[in-house]
PDB file of C-alpha atoms and ligand atoms in Angstrom:
ATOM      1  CA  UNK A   1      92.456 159.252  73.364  1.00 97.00           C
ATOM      2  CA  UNK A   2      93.556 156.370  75.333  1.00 98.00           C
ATOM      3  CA  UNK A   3      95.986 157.167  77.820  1.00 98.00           C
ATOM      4  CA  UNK A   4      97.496 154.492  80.343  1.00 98.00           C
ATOM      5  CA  UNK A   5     100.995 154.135  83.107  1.00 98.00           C
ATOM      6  CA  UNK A   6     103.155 151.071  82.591  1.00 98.00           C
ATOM      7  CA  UNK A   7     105.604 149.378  84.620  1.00 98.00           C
ATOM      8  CA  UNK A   8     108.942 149.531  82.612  1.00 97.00           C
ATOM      9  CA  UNK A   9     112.416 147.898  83.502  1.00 94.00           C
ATOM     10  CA  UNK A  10     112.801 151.819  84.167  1.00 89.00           C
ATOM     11  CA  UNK A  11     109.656 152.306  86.463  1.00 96.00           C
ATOM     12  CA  UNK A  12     106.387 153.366  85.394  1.00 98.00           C
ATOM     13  CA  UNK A  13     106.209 155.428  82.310  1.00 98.00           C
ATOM     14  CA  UNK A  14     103.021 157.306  80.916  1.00 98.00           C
ATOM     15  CA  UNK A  15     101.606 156.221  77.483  1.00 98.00           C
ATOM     16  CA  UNK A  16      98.970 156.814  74.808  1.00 98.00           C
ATOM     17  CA  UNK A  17      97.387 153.542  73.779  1.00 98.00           C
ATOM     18  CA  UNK A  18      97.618 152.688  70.245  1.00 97.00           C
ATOM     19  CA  UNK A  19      96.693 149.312  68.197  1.00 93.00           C
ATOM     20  CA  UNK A  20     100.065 148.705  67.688  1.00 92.00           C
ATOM     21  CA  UNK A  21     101.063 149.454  70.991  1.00 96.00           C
ATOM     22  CA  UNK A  22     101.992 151.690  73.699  1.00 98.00           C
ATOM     23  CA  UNK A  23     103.447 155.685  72.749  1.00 98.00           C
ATOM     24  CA  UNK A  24     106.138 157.110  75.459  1.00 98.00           C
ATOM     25  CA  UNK A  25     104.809 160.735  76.710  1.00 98.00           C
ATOM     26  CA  UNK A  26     107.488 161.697  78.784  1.00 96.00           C
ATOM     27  CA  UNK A  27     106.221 161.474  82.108  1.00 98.00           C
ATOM     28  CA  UNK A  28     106.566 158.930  84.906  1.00 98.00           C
ATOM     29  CA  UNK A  29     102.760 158.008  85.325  1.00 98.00           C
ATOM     30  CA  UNK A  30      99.430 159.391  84.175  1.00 98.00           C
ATOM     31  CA  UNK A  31      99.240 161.472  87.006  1.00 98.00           C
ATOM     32  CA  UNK A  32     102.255 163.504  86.088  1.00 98.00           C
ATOM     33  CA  UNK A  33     101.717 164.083  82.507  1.00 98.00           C
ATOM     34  CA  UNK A  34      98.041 165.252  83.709  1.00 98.00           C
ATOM     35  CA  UNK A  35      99.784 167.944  86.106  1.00 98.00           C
ATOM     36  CA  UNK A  36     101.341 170.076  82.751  1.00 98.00           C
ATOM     37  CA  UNK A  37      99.166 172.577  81.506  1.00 96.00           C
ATOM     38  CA  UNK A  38     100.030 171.304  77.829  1.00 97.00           C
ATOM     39  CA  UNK A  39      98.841 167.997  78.661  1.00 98.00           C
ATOM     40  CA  UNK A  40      96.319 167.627  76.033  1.00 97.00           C
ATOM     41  CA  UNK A  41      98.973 168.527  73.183  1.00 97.00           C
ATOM     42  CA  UNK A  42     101.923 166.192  74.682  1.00 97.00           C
ATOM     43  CA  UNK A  43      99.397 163.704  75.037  1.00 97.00           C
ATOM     44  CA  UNK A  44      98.682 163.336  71.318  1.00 96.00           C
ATOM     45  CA  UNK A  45     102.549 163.883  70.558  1.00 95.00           C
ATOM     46  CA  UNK A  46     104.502 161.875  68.908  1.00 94.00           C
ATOM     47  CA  UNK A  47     106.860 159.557  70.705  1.00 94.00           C
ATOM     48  CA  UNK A  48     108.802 156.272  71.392  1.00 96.00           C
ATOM     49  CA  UNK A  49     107.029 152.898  71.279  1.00 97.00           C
ATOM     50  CA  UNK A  50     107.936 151.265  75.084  1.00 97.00           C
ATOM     51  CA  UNK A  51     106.548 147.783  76.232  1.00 97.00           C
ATOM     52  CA  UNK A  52     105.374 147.001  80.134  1.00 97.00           C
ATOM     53  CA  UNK A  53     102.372 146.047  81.942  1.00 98.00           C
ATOM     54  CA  UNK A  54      99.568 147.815  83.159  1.00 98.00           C
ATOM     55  CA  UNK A  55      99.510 149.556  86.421  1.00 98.00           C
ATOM     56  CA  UNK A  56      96.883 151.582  88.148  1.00 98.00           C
ATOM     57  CA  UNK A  57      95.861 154.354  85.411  1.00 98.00           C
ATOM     58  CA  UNK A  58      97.016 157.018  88.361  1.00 98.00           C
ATOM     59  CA  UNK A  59      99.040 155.151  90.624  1.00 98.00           C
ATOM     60  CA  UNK A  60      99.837 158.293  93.517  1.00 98.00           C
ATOM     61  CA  UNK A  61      96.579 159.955  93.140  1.00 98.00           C
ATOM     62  CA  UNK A  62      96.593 163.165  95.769  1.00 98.00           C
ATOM     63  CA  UNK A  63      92.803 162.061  96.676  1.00 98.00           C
ATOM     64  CA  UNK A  64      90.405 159.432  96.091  1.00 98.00           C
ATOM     65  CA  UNK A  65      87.486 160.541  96.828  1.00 98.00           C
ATOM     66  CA  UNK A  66      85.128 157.817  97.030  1.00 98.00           C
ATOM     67  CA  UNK A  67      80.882 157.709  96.707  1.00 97.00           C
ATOM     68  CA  UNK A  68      78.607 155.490  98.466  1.00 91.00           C
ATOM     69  CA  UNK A  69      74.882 154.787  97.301  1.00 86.00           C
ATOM     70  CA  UNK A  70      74.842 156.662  94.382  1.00 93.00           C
ATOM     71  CA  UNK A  71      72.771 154.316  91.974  1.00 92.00           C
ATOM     72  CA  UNK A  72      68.973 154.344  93.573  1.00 83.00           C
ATOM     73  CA  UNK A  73      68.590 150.024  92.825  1.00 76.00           C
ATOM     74  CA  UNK A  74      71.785 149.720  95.168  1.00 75.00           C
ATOM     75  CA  UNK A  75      70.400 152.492  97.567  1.00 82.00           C
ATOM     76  CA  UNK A  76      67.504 150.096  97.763  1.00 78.00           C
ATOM     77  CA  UNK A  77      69.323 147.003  98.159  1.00 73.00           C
ATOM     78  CA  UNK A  78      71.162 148.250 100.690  1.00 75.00           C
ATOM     79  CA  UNK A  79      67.683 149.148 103.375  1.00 83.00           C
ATOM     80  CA  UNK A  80      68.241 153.204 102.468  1.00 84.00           C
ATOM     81  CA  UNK A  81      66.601 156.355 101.001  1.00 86.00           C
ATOM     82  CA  UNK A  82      67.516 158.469  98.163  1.00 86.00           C
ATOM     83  CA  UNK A  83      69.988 161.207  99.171  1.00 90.00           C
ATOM     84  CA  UNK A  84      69.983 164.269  99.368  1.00 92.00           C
ATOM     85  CA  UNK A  85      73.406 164.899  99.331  1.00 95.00           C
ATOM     86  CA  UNK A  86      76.559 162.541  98.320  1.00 95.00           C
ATOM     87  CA  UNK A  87      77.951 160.503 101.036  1.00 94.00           C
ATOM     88  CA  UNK A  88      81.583 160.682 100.379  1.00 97.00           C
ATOM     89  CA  UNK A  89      84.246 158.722 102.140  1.00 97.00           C
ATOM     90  CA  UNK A  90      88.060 158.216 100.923  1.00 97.00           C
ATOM     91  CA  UNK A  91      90.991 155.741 100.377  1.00 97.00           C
ATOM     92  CA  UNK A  92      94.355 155.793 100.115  1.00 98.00           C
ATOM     93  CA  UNK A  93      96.876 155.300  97.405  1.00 98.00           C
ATOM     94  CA  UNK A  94      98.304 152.024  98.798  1.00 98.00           C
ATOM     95  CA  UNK A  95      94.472 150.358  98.107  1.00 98.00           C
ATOM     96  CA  UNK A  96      95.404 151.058  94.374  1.00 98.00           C
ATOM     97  CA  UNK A  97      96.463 147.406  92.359  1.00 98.00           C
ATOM     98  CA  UNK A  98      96.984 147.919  88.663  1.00 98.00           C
ATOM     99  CA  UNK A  99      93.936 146.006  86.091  1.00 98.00           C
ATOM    100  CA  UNK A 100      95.830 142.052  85.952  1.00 98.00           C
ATOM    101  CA  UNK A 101      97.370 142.684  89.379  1.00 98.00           C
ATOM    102  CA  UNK A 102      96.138 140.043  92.586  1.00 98.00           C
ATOM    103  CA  UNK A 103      93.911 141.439  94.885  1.00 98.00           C
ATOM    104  CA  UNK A 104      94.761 140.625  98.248  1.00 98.00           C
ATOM    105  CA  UNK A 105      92.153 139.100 100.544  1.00 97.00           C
ATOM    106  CA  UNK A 106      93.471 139.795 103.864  1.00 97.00           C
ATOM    107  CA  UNK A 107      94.024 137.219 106.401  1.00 96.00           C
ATOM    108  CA  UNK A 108      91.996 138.930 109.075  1.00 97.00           C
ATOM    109  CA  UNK A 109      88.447 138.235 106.620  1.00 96.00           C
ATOM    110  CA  UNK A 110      85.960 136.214 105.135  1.00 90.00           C
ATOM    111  CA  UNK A 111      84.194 139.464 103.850  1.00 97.00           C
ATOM    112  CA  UNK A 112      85.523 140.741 100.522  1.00 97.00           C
ATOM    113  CA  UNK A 113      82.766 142.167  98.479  1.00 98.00           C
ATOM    114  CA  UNK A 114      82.873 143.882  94.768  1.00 98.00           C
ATOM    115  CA  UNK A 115      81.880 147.440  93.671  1.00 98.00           C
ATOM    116  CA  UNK A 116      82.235 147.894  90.407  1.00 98.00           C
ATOM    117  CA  UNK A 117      82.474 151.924  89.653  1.00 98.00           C
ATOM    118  CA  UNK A 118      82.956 154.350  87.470  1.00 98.00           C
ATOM    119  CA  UNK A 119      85.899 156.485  87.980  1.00 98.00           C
ATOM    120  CA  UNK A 120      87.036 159.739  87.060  1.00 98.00           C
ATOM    121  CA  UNK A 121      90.044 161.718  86.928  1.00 99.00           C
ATOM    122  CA  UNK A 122      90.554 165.526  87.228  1.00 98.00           C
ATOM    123  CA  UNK A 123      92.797 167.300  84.636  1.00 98.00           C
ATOM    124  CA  UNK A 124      92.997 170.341  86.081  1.00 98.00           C
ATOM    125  CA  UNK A 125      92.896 172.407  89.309  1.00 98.00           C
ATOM    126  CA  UNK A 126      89.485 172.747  90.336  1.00 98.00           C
ATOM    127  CA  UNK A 127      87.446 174.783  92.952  1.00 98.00           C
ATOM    128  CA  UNK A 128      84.055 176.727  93.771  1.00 98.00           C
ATOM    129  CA  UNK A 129      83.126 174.833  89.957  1.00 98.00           C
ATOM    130  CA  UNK A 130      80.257 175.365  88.455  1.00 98.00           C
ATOM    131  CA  UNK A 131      78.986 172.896  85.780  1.00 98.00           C
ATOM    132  CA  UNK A 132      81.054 174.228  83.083  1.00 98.00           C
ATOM    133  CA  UNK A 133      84.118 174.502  85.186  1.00 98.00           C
ATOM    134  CA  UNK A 134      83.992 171.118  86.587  1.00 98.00           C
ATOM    135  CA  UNK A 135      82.659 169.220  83.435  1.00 98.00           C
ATOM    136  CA  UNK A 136      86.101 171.164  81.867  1.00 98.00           C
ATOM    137  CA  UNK A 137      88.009 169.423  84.791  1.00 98.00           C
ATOM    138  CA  UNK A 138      87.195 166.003  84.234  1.00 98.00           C
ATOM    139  CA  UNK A 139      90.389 164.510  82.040  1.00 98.00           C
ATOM    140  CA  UNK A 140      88.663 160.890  81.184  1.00 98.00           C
ATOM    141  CA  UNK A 141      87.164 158.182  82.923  1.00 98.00           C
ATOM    142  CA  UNK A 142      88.581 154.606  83.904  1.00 98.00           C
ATOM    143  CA  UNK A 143      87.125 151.429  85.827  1.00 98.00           C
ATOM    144  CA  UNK A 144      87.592 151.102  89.304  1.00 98.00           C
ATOM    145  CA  UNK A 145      86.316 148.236  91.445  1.00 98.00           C
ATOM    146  CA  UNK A 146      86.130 149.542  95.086  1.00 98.00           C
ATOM    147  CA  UNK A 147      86.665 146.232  96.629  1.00 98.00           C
ATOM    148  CA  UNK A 148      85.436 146.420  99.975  1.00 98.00           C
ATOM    149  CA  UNK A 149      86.408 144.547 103.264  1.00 98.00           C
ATOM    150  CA  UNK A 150      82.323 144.656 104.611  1.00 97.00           C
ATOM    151  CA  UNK A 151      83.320 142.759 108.283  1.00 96.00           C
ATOM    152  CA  UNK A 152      85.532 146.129 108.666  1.00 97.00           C
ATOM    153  CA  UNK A 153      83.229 148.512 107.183  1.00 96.00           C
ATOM    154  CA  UNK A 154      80.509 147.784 109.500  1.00 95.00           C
ATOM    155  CA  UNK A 155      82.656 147.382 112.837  1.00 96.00           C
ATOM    156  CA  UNK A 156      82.109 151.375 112.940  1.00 96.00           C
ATOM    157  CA  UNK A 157      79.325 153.980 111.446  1.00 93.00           C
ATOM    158  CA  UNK A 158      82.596 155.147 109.361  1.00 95.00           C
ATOM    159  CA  UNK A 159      83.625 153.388 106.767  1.00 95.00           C
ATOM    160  CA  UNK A 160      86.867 154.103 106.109  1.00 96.00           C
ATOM    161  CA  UNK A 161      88.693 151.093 107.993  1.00 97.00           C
ATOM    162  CA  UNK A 162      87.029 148.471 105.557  1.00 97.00           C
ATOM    163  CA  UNK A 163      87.681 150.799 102.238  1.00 98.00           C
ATOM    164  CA  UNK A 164      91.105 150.802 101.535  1.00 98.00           C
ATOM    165  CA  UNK A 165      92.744 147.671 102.985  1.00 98.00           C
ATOM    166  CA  UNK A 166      96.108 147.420 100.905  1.00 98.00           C
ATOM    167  CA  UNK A 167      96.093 146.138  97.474  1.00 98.00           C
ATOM    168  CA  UNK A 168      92.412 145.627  97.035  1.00 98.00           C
ATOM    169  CA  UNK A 169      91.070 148.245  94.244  1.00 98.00           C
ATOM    170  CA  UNK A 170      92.019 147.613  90.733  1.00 98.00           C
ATOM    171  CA  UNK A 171      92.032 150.973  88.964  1.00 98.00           C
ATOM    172  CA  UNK A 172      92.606 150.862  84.831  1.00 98.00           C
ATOM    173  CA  UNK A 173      93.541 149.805  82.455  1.00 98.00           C
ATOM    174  CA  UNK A 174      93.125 152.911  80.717  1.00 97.00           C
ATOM    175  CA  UNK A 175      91.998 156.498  81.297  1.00 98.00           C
ATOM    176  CA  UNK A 176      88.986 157.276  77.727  1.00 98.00           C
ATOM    177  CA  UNK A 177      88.975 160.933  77.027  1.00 98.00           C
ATOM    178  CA  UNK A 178      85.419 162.415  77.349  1.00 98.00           C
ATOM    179  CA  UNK A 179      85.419 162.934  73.816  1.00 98.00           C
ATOM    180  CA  UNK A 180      85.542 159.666  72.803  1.00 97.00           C
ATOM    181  CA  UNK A 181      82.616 158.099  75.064  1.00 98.00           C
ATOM    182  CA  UNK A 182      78.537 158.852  74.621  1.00 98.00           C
ATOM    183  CA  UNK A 183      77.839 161.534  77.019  1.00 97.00           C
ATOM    184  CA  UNK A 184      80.812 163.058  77.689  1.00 98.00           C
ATOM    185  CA  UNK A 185      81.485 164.183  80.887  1.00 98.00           C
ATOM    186  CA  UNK A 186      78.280 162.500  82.005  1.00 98.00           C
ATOM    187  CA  UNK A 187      78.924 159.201  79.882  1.00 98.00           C
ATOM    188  CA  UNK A 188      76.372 156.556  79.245  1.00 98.00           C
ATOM    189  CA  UNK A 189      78.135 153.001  79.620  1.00 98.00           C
ATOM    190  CA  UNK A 190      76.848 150.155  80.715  1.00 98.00           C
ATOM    191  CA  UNK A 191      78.875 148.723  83.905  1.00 98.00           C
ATOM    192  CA  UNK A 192      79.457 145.242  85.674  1.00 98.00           C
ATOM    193  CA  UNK A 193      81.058 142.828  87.651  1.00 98.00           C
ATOM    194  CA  UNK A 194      81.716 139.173  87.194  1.00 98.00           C
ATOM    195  CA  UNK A 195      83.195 136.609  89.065  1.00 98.00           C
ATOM    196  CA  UNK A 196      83.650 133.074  88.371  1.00 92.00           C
ATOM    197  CA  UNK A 197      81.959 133.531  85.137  1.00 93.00           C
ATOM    198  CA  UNK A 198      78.566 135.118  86.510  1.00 96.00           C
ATOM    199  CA  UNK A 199      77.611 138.528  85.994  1.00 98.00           C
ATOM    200  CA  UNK A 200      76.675 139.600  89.416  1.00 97.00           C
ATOM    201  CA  UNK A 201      76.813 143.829  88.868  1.00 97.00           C
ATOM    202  CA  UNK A 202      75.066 145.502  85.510  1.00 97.00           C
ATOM    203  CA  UNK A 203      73.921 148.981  85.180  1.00 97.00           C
ATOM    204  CA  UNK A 204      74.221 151.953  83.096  1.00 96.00           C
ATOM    205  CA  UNK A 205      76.479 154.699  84.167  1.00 97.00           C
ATOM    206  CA  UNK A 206      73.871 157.228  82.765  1.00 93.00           C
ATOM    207  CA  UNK A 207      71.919 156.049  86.584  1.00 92.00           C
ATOM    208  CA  UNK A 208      73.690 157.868  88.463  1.00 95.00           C
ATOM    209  CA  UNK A 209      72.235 159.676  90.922  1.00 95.00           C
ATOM    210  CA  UNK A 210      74.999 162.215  91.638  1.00 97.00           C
ATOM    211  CA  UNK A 211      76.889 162.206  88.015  1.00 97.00           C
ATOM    212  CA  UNK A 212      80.551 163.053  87.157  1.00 98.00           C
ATOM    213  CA  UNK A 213      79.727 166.658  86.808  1.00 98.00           C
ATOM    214  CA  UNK A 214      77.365 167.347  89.662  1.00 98.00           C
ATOM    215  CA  UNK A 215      80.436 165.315  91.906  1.00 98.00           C
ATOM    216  CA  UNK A 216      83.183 167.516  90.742  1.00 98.00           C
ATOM    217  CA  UNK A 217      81.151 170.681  91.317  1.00 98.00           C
ATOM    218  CA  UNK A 218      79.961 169.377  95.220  1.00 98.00           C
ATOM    219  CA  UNK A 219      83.882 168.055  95.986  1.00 98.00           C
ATOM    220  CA  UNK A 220      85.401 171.491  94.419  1.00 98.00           C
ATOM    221  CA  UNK A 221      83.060 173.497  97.058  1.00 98.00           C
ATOM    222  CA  UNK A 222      85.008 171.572  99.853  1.00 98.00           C
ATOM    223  CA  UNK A 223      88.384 171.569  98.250  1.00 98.00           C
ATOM    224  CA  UNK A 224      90.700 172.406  95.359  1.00 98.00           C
ATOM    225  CA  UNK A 225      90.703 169.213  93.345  1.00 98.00           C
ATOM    226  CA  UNK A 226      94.563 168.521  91.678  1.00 98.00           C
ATOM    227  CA  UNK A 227      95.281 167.112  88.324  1.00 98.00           C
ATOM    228  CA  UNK A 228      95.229 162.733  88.974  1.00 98.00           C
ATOM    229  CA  UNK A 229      92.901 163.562  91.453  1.00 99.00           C
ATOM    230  CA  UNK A 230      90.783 160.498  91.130  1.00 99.00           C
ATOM    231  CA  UNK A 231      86.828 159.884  92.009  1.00 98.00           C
ATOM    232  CA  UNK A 232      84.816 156.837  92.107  1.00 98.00           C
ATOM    233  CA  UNK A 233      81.361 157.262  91.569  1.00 98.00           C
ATOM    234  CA  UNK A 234      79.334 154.619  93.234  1.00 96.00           C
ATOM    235  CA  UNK A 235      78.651 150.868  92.889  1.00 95.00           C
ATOM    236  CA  UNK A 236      75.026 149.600  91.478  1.00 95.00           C
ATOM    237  CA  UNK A 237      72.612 146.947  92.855  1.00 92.00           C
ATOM    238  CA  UNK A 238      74.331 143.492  92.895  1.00 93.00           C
ATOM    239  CA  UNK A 239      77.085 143.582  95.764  1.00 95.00           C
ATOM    240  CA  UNK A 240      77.564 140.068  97.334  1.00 96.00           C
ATOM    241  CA  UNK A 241      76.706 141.544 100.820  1.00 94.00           C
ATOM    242  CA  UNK A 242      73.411 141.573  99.821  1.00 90.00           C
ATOM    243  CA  UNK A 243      72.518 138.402  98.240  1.00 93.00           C
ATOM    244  CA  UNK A 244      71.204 135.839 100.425  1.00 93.00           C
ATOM    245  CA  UNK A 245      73.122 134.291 101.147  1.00 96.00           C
ATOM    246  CA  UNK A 246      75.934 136.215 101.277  1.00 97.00           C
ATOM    247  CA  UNK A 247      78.335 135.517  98.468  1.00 97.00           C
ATOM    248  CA  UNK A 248      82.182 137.340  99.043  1.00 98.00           C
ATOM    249  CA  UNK A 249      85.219 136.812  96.685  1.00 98.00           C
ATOM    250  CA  UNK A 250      87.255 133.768  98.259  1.00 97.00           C
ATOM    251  CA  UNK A 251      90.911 132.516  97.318  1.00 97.00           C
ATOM    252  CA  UNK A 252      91.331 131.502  93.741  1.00 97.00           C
ATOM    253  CA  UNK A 253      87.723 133.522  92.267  1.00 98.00           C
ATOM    254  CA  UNK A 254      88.819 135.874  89.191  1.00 98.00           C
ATOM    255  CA  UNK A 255      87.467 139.429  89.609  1.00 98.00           C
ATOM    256  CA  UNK A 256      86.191 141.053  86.463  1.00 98.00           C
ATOM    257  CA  UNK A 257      85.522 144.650  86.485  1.00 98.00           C
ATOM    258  CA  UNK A 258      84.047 145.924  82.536  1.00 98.00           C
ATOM    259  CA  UNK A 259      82.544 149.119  81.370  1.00 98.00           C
ATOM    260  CA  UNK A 260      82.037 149.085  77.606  1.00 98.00           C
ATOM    261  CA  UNK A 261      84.248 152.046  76.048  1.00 98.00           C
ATOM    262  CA  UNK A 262      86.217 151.719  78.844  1.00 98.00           C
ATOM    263  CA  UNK A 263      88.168 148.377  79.307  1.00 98.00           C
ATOM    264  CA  UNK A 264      88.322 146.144  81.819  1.00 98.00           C
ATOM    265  CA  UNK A 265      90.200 144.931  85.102  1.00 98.00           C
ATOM    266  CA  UNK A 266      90.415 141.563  85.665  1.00 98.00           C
ATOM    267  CA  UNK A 267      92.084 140.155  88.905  1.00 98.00           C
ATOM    268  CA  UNK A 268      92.976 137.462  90.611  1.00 98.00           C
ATOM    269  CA  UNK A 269      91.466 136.921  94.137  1.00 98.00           C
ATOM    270  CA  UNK A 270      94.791 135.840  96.484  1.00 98.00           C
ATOM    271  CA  UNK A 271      95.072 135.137 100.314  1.00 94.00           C
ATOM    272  CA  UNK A 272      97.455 137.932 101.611  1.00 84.00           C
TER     273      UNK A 272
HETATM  274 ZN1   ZN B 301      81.974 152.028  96.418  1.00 74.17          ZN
END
């Protein structure tokens, strides 16, 4: 199942994605319709046909909860070890742009860098998982791109401040069910990034170093996750921070954010 929030002349509705178009599930965004308990039967429900454009798959998550180094070739790239343990950081809601939507370079840098990721979103409360529990929790996956600000990352040893500059991560365009993707809750897809044409990010998902399930269990020991409760898994090798030179998204570039079985996000680079 394909699932997916449009913008509507009435605000955002909640849909199921079908070839001949998009199927009304009575709720205001995916997010919502993921908080029932009876999601899983409305969600395959019949229901009015409604037109719109794509926003972000979730568009109020309660948490994004966000991975760094998490594929070992961008570990590498990047002048690090293997972890031991994830190194989790978080943005907020207002980063969140919708798959066609502009991302905004801000005025105050020259520094915006791709991160193509795999994201996932939790269907149900979660915490204290254990495998089963948290690979039961996982609703579907999506593509995220956690678009990254890197002057601002690096002015401090957090990162936070450089990770969710407004309007920056494209997060869609639809939300895959487990069941329909090779591996499940630990899917096997290859990933990537390309701008201007050039593929500058591919990897398979399967690389992970901490994968969907092994995230939802560590993240569930710290807290309860929430149904639209959205992760992003780590970026592979390939980031423009680390080519030499340097190459960052300018003014006018078109970001393109695929994982096959997934979709993909493609967005206009604009000057805020
Ligand atoms: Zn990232």
């Amino acid at each position: 199942m394909k699932l997916a929030t449009i913008r509507t002349s009435h605000g955002t509705r909640a849909v199921r994605v079908e070839e001949e178009g998009y199927v009304d599930l009575g709720a205001a965004d995916v997010g919502e319709l993921l908080a029932l308990d009876d999601w899983s039967d409305r969600a395959s429900a019949d229901g009015d046909r409604v037109q719109g454009d794509l926003a972000p798959v979730v568009p109020r998550p309660g948490k994004i909860i966000c991975v760094g180094l998490n594929y070992a070739p961008h570990i590498r790239e990047m002048g690090r070890e293997l972890p031991e343990h994830p190194t989790l950081f978080a943005k907020f809601t207002e980063a969140l742009i919708g798959p066609h939507d502009p991302v905004q370079l801000p005025a105050v840098s020259e520094a915006l860098d791709w991160e193509a990721e795999l994201a996932l979103v939790i269907g149900r409360p979660v915490r204290h998982a254990d495998e089963e529990a948290a690979s039961a929790a996982i609703a579907g996956f999506t593509v995220c791109n956690d678009v990254t600000i890197r002057d601002w990352q690096y002015r401090t040893k957090q990162w936070l401040q450089g990770k969710t500059f407004e309007a920056t991560t494209p997060l869609g365009p639809f939300l895959v069910t487990p069941d329909e993707l090779p591996g499940g809750t630990r899917p096997e897809l290859a990933i990537r990034t390309i701008v201007g044409g050039e593929k500058m990010q591919e990897a398979d998902t399967s690389e992970l170093v901490f994968d969907p399930v092994a995230l939802v269990t560590y993240a569930s020991t710290i807290l309860t996750l929430q149904p639209g409760d959205v992760i992003i898994t780590g970026t592979p090798g390939g980031v423009g921070h680390a080519r030499k030179p340097p190459r960052y998204l300018r003014d006018g570039d078109v970001l393109v954010t695929e994982i096959d079985g997934l979709g993909r996000c493609e967005n206009p680079v604009v000057r805020a």
